[in-house]
Coordinates of C-alpha atoms and ligand atoms in Angstrom, one line a residue:
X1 CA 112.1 -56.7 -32.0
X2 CA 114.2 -53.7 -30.2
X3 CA 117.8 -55.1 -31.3
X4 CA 120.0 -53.2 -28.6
X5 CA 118.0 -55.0 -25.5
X6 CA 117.6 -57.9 -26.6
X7 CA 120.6 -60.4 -24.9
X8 CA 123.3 -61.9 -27.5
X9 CA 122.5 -65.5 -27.4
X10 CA 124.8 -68.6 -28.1
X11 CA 123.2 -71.5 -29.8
X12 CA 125.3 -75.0 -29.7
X13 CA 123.8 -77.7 -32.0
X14 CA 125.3 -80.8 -33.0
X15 CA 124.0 -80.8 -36.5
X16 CA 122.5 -77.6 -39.0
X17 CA 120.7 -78.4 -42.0
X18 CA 121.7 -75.1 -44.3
X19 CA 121.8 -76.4 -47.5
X20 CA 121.4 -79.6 -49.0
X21 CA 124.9 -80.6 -50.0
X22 CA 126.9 -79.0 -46.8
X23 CA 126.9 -82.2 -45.1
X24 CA 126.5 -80.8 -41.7
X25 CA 123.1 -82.8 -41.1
X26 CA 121.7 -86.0 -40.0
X27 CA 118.0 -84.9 -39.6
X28 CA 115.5 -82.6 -38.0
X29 CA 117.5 -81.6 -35.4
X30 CA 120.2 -80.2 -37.6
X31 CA 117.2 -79.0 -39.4
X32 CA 115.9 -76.7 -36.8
X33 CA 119.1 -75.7 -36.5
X34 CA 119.4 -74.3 -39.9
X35 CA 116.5 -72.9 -39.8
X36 CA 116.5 -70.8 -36.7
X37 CA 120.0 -69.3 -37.8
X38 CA 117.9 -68.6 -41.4
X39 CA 115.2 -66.7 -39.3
X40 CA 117.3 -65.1 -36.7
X41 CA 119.1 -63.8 -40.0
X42 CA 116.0 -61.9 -41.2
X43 CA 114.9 -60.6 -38.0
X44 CA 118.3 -59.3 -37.4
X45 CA 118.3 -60.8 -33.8
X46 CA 121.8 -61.2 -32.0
X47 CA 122.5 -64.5 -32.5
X48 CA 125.5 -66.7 -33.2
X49 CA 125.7 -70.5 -33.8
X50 CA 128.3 -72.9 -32.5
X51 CA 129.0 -76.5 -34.2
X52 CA 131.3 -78.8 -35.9
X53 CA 132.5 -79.0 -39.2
X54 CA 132.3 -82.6 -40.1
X55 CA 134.5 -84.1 -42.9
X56 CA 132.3 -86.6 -43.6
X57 CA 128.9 -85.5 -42.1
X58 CA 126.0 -88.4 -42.2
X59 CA 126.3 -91.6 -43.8
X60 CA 124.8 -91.4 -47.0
X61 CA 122.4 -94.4 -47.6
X62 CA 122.7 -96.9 -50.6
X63 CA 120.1 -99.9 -51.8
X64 CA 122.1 -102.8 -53.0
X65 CA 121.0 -105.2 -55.2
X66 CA 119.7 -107.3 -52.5
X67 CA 117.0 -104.8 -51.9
X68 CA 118.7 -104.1 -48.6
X69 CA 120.6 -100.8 -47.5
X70 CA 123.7 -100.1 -46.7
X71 CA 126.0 -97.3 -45.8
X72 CA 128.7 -95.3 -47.4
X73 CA 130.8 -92.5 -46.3
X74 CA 132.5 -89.5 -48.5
X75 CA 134.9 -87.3 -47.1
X76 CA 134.0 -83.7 -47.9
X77 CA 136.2 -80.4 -49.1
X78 CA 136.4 -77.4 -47.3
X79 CA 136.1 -75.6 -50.2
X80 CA 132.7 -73.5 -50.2
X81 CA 132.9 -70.0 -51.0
X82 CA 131.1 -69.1 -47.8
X83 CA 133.3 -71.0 -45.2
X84 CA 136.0 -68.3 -44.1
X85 CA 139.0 -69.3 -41.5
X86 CA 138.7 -66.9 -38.4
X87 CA 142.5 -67.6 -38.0
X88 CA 141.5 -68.8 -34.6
X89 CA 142.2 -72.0 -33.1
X90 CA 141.7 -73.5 -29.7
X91 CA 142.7 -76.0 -27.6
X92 CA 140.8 -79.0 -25.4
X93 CA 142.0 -81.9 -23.5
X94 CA 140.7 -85.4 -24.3
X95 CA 142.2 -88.7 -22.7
X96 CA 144.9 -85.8 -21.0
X97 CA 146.1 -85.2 -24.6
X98 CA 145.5 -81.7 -26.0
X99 CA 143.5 -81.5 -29.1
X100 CA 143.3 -78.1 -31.0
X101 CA 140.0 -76.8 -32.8
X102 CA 140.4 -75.0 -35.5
X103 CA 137.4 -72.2 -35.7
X104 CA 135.5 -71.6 -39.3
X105 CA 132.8 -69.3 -40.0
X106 CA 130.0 -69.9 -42.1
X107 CA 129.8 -65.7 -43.5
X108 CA 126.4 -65.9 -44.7
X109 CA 124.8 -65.2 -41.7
X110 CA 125.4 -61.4 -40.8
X111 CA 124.3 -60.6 -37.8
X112 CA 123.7 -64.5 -37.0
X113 CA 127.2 -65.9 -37.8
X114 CA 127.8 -69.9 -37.3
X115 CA 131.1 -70.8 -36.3
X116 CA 131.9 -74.4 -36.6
X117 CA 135.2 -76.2 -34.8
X118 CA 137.4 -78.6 -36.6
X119 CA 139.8 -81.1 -35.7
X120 CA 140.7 -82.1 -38.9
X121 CA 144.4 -80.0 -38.9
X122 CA 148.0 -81.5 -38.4
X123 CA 148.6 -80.6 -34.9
X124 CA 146.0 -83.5 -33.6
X125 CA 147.2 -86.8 -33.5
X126 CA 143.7 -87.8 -34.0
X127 CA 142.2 -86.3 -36.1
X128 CA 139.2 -87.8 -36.6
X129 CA 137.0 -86.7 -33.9
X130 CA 135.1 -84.5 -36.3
X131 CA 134.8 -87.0 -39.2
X132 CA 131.5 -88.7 -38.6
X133 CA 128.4 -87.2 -37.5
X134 CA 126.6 -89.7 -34.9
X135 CA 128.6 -92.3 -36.8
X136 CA 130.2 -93.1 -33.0
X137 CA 129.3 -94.1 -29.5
X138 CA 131.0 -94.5 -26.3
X139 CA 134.5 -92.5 -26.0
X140 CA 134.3 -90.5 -29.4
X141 CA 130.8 -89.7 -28.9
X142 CA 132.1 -88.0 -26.0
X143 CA 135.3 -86.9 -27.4
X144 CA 133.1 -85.0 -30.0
X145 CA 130.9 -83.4 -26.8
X146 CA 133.9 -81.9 -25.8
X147 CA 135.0 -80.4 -29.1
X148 CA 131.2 -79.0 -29.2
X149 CA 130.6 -77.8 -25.8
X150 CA 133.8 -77.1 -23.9
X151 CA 135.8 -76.3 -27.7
X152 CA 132.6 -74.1 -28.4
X153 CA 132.8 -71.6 -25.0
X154 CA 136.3 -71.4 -25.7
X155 CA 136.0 -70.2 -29.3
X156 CA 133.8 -67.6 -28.3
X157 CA 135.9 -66.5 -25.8
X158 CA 139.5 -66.7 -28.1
X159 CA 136.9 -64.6 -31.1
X160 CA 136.2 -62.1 -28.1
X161 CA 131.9 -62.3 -28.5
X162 CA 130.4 -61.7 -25.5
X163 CA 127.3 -63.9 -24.8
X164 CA 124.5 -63.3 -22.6
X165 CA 122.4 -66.8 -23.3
X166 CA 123.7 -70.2 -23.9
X167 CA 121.0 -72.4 -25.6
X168 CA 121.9 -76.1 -25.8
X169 CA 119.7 -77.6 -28.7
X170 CA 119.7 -81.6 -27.2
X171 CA 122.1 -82.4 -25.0
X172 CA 125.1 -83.1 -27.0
X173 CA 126.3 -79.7 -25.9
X174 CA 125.8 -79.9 -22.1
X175 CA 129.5 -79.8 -21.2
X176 CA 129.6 -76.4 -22.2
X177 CA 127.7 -75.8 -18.8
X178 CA 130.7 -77.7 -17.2
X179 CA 133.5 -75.6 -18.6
X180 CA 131.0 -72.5 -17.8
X181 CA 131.0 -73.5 -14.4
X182 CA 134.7 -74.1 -14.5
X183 CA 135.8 -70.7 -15.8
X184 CA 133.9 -69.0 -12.4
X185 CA 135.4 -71.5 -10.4
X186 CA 139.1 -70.7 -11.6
X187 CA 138.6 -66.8 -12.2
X188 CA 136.0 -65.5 -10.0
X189 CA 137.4 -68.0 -6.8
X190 CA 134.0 -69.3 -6.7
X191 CA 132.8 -72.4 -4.8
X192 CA 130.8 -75.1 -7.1
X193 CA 127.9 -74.7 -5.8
X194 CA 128.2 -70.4 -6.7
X195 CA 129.2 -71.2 -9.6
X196 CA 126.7 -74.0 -10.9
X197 CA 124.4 -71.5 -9.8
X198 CA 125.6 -68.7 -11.4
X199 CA 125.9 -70.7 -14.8
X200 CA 122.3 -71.7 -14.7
X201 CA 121.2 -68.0 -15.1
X202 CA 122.6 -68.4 -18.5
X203 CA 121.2 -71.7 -20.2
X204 CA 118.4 -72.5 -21.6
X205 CA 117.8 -76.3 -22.6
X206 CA 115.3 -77.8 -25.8
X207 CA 115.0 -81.1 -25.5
X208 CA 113.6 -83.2 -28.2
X209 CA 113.3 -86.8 -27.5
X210 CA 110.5 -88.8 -26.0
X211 CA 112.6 -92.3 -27.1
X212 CA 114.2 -93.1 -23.5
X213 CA 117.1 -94.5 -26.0
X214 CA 117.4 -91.6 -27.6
X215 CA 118.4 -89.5 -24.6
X216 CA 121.8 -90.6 -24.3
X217 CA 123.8 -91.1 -21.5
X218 CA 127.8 -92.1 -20.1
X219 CA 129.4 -93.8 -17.6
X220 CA 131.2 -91.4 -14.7
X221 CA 134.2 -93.0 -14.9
X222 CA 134.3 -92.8 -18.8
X223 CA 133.9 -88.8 -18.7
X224 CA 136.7 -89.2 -16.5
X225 CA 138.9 -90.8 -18.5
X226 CA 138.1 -88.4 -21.4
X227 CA 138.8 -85.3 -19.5
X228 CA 134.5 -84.5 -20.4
X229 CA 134.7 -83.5 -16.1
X230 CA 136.9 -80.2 -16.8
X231 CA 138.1 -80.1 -13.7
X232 CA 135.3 -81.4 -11.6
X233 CA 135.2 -84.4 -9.1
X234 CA 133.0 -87.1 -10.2
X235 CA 130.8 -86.3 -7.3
X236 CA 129.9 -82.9 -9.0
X237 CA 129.4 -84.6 -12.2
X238 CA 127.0 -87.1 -10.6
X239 CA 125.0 -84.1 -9.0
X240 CA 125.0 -82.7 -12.1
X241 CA 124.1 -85.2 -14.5
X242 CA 123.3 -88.6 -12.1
X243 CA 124.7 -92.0 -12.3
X244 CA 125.5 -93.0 -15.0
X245 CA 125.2 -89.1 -16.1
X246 CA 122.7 -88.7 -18.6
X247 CA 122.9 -85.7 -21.2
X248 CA 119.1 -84.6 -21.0
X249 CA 119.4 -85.0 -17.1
X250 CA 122.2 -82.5 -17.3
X251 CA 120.8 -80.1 -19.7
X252 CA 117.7 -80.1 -17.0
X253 CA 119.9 -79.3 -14.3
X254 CA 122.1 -76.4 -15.8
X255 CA 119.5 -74.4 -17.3
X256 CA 117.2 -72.1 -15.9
X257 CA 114.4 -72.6 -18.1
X258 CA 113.8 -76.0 -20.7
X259 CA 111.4 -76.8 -22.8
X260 CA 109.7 -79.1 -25.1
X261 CA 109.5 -78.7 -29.5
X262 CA 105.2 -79.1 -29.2
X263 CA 102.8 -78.3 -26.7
X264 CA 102.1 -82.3 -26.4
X265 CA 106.2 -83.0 -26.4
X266 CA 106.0 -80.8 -23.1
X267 CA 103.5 -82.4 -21.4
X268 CA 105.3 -86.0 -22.0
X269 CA 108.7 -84.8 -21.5
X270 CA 107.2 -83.1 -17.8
X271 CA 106.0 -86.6 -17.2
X272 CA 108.8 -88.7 -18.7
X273 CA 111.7 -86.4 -16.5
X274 CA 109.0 -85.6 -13.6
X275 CA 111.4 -88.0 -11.0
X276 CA 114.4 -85.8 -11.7
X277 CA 115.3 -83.5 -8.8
X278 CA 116.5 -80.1 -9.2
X279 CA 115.8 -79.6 -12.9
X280 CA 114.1 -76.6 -15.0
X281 CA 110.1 -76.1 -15.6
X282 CA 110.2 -77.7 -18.8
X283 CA 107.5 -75.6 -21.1
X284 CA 106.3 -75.8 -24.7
X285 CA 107.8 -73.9 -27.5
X286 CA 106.8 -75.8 -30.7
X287 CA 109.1 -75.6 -33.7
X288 CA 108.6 -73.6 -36.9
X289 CA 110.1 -73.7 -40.1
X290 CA 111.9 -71.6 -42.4
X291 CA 109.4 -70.3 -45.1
X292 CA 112.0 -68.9 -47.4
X293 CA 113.7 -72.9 -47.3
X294 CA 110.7 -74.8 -47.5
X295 CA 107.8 -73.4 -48.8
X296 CA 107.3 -72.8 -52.9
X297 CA 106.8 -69.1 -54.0
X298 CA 104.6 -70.1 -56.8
X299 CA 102.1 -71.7 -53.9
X300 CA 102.5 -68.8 -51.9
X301 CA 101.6 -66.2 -54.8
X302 CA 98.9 -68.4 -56.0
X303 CA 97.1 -68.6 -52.2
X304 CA 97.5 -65.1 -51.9
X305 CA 96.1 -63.7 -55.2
X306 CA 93.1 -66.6 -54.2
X307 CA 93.4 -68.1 -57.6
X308 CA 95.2 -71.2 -59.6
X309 CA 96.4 -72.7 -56.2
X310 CA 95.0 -76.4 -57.4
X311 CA 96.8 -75.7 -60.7
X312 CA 100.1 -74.2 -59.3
X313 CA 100.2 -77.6 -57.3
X314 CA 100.0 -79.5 -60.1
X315 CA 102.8 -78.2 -61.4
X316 CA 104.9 -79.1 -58.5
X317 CA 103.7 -82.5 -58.5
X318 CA 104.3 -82.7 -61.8
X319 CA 107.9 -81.6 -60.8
X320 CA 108.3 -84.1 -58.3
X321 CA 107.1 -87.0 -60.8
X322 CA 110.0 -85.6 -63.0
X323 CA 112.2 -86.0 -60.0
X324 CA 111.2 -89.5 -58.7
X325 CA 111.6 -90.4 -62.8
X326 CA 115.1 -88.9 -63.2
X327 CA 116.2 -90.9 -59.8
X328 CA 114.4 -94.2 -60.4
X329 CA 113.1 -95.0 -63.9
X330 CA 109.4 -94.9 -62.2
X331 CA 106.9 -92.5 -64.1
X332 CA 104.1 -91.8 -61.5
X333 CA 100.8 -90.7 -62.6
X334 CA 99.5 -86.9 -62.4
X335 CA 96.1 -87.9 -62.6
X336 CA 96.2 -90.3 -59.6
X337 CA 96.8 -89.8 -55.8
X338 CA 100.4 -89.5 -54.4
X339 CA 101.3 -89.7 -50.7
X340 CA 104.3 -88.2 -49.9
X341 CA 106.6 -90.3 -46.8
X342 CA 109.7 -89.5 -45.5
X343 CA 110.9 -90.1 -41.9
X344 CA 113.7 -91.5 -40.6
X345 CA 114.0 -95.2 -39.9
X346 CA 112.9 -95.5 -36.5
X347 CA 110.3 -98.0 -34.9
X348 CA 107.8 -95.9 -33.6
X349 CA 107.8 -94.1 -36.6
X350 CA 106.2 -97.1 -38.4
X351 CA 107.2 -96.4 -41.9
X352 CA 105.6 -99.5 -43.2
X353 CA 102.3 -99.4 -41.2
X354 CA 100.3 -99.0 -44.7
X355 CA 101.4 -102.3 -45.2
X356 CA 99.6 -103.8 -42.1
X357 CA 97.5 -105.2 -44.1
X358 CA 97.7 -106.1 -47.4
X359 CA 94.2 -106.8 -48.4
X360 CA 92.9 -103.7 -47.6
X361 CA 95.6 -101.8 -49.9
X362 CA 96.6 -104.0 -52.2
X363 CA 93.7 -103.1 -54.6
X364 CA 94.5 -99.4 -54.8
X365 CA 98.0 -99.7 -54.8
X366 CA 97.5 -102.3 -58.0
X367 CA 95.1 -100.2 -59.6
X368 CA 97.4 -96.8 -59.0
X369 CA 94.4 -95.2 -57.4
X370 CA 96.7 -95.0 -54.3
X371 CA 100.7 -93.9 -55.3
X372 CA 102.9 -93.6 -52.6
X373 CA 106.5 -92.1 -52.5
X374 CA 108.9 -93.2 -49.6
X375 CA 111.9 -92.1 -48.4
X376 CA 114.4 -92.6 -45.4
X377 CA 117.8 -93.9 -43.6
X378 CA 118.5 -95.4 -40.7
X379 CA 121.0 -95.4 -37.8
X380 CA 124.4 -96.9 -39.8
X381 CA 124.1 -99.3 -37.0
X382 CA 120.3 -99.8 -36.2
X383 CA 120.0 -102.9 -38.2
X384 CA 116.5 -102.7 -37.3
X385 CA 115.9 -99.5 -39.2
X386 CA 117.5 -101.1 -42.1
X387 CA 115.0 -103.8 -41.9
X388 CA 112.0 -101.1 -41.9
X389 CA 113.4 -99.8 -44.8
X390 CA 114.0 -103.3 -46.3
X391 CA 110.5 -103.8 -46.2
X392 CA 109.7 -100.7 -48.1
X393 CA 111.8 -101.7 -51.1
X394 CA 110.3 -105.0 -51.1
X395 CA 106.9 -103.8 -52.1
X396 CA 108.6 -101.0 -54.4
X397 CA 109.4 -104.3 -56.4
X398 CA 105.9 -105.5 -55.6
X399 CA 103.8 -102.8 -56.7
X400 CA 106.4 -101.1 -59.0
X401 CA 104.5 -98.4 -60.6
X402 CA 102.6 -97.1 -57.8
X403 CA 105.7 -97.9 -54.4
X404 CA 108.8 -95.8 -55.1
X405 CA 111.6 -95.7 -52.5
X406 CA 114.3 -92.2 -52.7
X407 CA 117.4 -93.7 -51.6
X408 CA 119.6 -91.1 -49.2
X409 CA 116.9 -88.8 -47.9
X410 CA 118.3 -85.3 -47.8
X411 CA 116.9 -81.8 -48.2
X412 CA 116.4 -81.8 -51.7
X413 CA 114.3 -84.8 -51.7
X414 CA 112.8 -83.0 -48.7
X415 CA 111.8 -80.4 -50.5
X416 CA 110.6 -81.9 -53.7
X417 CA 108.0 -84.4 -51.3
X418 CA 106.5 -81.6 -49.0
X419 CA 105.9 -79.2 -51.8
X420 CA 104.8 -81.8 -54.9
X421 CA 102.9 -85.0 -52.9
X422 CA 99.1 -84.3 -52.2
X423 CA 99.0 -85.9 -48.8
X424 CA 102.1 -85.9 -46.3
X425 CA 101.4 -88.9 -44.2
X426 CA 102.4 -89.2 -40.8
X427 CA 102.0 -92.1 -38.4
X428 CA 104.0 -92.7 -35.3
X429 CA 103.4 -94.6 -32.4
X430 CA 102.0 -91.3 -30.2
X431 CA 103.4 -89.9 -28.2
X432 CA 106.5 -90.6 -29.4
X433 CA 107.0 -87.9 -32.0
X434 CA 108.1 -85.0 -30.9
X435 CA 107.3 -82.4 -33.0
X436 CA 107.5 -83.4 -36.9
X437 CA 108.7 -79.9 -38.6
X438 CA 108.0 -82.0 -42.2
X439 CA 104.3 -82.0 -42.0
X440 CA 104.9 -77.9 -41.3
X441 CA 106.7 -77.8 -44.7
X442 CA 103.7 -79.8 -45.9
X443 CA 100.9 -77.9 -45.0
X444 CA 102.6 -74.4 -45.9
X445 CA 103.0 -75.8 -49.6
X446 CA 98.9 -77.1 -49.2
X447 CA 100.2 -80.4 -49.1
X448 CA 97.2 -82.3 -47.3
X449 CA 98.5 -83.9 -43.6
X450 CA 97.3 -87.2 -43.0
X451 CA 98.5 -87.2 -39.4
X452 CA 98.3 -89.2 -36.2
X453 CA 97.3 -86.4 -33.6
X454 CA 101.1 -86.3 -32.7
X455 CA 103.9 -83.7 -32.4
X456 CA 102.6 -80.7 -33.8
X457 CA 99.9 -81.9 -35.4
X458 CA 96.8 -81.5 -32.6
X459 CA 97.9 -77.8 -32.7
X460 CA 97.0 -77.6 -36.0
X461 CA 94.6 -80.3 -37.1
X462 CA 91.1 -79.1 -37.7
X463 CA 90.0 -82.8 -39.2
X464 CA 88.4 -82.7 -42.3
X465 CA 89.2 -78.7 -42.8
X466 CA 92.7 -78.3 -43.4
X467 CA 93.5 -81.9 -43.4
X468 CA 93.0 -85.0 -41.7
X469 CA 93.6 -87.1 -38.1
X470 CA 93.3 -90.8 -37.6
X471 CA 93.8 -92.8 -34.7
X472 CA 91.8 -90.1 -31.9
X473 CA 94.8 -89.9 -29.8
X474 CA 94.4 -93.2 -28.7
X475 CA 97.7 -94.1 -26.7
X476 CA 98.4 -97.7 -25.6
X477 CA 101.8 -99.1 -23.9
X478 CA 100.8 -102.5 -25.4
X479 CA 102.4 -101.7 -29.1
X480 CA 100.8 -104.7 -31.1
X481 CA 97.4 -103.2 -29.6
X482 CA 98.4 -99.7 -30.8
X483 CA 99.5 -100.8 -33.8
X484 CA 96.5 -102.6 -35.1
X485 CA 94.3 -99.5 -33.6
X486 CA 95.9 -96.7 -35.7
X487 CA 96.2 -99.0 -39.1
X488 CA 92.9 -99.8 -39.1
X489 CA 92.0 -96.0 -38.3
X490 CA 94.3 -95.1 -41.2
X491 CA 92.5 -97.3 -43.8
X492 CA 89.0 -96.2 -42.8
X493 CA 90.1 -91.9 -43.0
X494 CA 92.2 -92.8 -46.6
X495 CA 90.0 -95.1 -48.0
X496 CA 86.4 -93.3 -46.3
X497 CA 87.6 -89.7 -47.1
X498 CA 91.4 -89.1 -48.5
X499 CA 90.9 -90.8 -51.9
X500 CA 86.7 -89.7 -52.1
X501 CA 87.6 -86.1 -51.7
X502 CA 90.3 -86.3 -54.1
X503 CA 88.6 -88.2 -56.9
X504 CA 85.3 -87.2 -56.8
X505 CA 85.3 -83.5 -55.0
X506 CA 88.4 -81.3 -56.3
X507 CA 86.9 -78.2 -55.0
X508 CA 87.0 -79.2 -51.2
X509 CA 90.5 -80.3 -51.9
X510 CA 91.5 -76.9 -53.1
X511 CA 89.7 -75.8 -50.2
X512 CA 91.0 -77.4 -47.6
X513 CA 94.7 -76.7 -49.1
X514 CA 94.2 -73.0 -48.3
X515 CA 92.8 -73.2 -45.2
X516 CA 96.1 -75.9 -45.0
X517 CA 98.1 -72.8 -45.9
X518 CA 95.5 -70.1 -43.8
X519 CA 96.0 -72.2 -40.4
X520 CA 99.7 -73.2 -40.6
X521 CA 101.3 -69.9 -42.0
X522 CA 102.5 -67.8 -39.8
X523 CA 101.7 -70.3 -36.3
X524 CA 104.1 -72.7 -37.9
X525 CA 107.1 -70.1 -38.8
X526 CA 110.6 -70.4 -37.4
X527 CA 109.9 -66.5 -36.9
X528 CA 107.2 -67.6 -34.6
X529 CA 109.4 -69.8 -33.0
X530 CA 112.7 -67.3 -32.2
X531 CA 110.1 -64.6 -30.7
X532 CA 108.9 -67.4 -28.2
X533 CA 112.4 -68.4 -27.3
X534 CA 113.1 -64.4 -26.8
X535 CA 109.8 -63.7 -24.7
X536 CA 109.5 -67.3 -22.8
X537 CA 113.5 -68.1 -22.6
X538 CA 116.3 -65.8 -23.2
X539 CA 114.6 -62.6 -21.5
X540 CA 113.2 -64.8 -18.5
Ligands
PLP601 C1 112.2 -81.5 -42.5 C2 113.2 -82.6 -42.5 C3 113.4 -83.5 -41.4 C4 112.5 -83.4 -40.2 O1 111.2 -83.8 -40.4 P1 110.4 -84.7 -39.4 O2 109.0 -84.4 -39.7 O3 110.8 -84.3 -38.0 O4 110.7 -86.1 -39.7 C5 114.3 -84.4 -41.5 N1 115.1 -84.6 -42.6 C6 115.0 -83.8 -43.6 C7 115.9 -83.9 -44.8 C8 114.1 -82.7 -43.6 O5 114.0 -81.9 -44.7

């Protein structure tokens, strides 16, 4: 890309997954976030991150003796060789009390800097707003919007970057719009409505959520309280957000242009916001990963030279048995079949839904022709996560040599699954997955999907070539209906095809791993992804 046209663009996440142990993450939002900085890096693009420095970042996830999990925190150091102190603080009002951000820069970024904001300093009273990453609703969830959005435009102003495009990734960083609005309001002399205009010119808005929950939204007079309005009536808030004023709403309404993380995620979010007045055309830019993070060299070289690719996997999985041993006593077998799961603890995500029913997997699981590796947290307080993952541990301890369970999923254990499993299974309640950037990392490293045709995957999926669909895209608002439907399609494609091809026909497995590799490569890239958002977004 031509560097000097392209527009500077400011990109406000919540979360960034850059390494492993900087804390900075919860999941695949913070994730993305990493890895677009990572690729915006290499291309040299003018880009420059915004976030918070969390001192205590996620929880980290623990299974007691009870077989049940449970949450601890760790307050974190600020000592990393690659944080630097800009020297430059700034300062926001929450519940009419001023709270000063002090500005770090992660320097390992060049031309794609990330500047984080931290309340953590002995000016604040409280200083806590930045201690807990989603670890708080209600009036410090909003308190940590403000640091974020309204903290964020203000530390690019005080570090004197001029910014073309604003990108809010999820809605966590709308109230940057509002203090955008504010600043042409106070020094231009315009009205709102010129103003709100004007600022729309310059967002752009990815939502991510299909999960109505997960689109989070506040009570008017609460953002009122906090100081979230900036200056606004609450009338202008409610035309900007609605009553009570929901995030996503917002994020529709102050950008020019949204879109969905898959081409299926944008069809669903069109019809799930299609009510909402006033908003953005939502369109499709599906997400990409980060090569140089996720995928192995060794795979790479071996798929390119066309030789050794089946024995180059081996050897990851081989690592990965290591790993699983070293973390849980459990020695898996080379020789056998290993499904790779990791997800999040959500509902729809179904974690357990190999478990439906027991006769039908019992036998394999027994007889280790089937091995299956799990990991996962849940929401500190979503007891009902907890549960999912409850469940999980329980038949760990019933099936001990062929269940394992990873305790605190992270991007380590990331990495080890999608590069060293055979099959990366997949099976949410459609259409309720957005996106689903592991089964990317996956199929890059010729890890074999085993996917519900959701998120990415019916971009990708050419069943039975470079991996496998179950469930035909059936859809069904009646969950115990859907449910039995996609379990019972997920025994007949593993037990009818998975474990056949991979016992008794090696060379179509090494087959379809390449063409895995072939189809996702380049399609599936974060690079891929940053050239959509310049072409479909930031130049619109
Ligand atoms: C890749 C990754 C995710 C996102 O994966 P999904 O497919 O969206 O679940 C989440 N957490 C970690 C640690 C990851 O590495």
């Amino acid at each position: 890309m031509e560097n000097k046209k392209l527009p500077r663009v400011a990109y406000f996440c919540m979360e960034y997954g850059l390494e492993s142990n900087f804390k900075l993450y919860a999941g695949g939002l913070g994730i993305l976030a990493g890895d677009y900085l990572k690729a915006a890096k290499e291309m040299g693009l003018p880009v420059v991150g915004i976030g918070i420095l969390w001192k205590q970042g996620y929880t980290e996830q623990h299974i007691g003796e009870d077989g049940y999990p449970y949450d601890a925190y760790r307050n974190y150091t600020r000592n990393y060789d690659f944080l630097k102190d800009t020297g430059v603080k700034v300062k926001v009002k929450i519940r009419n009390k001023d709270v000063y951000c002090k500005v770090w820069l992660v320097d390992s970024f060049d031309n794609a800097p990330l500047y984080l904001l931290d309340t953590d300093i002995p000016e604040n009273g409280d200083r806590w707003i930045t201690g807990q990453l989603y670890g708080w609703f209600g009036e410090e969830r909003v308190a940590q919007e403000i640091v974020l959005g309204i903290g964020g435009v203000r530390a690019l102003r005080a570090l004197g970057i001029d910014v073309d495009i604003y990108h809010f990734n999820e809605g966590h960083a709308v109230l940057a719009g509002i203090e955008l609005i504010r600043e042409k309001m106070e020094n231009q002399g315009m009205s709102f409505e010129e103003a709100w205009e004007a600022t729309r010119k310059e967002i752009v808005f990815t939502t991510h959520t299909p999960v109505k929950e997960g689109n989070e939204s506040h009570d008017l007079e609460l953002l009122m309280y906090m100081g979230a309005n900036n200056g606004l009536t609450i009338e202008q808030l409610a035309q900007i957000g609605g009553v009570p004023f929901n995030m996503t709403v917002a994020g529709l309404r102050l950008s020019k242009i949204a879109n969905g993380v898959s081409k299926l995620h944008g069809q669903t979010a069109n019809k799930m916001w299609q009510h909402i007045e006033n908003k953005a055309p939502i369109i499709s830019i599906t997400n990409g990963i980060h090569r140089g993070t996720w995928v192995d060299k060794r795979i790479t070289e071996a798929y390119k030279k066309g030789t050794g690719l089946l024995e180059t996997h081996n050897l990851l999985k081989k690592e990965l048995i290591d790993f699983v041993y070293k973390k849980t006593g459990v020695k898996l077998d080379a020789d056998k079949l290993l499904i790779g799961f990791s997800r999040r603890a959500a509902p729809y995500k179904r974690s357990d839904l190999i478990f439906t029913n027991e006769k039908a997997i019992g036998e394999y699981l027994r007889d280790r022709k089937i091995q299956i590796v799990f990991s996962g947290k849940g929401h500190p307080l979503d007891d009902v996560g907890k549960e999912i993952v409850a469940r999980i541990v329980k038949m760990t301890k019933k099936y001990p040599e062929s269940v394992v369970f990873l305790e605190d999923y992270d991007m380590t254990i990331g990495k080890m699954l999608t590069r060293g499993a055979d099959v990366w299974l997949n099976n949410p309640r459609r259409p309720l997955e957005a996106s689903g950037t592991s089964g990317m990392k996956a199929a890059m490293n010729g890890v074999l999907n085993l996917s519900i045709l959701d998120g990415w995957w019916p971009e990708a999926c050419i069943d039975g070539v470079n991996g496998w669909q179950f469930g035909d895209g059936f859809e069904s608002d009646n969950f115990e209906e859907l449910d039995k439907h996609d379990a019972e399609a997920l025994y007949d494609v593993l037990l009818n095809k998975v474990v056949p091809t991979y016992y008794n026909d090696k060379k179509k497995w090494e087959e379809m791993m390449k063409e895995s590799i072939r189809t996702t490569f380049e399609a599936f890239s974060a690079n891929r992804m940053l050239q959509e958002y310049y072409d479909l977004m930031y130049t619109k």
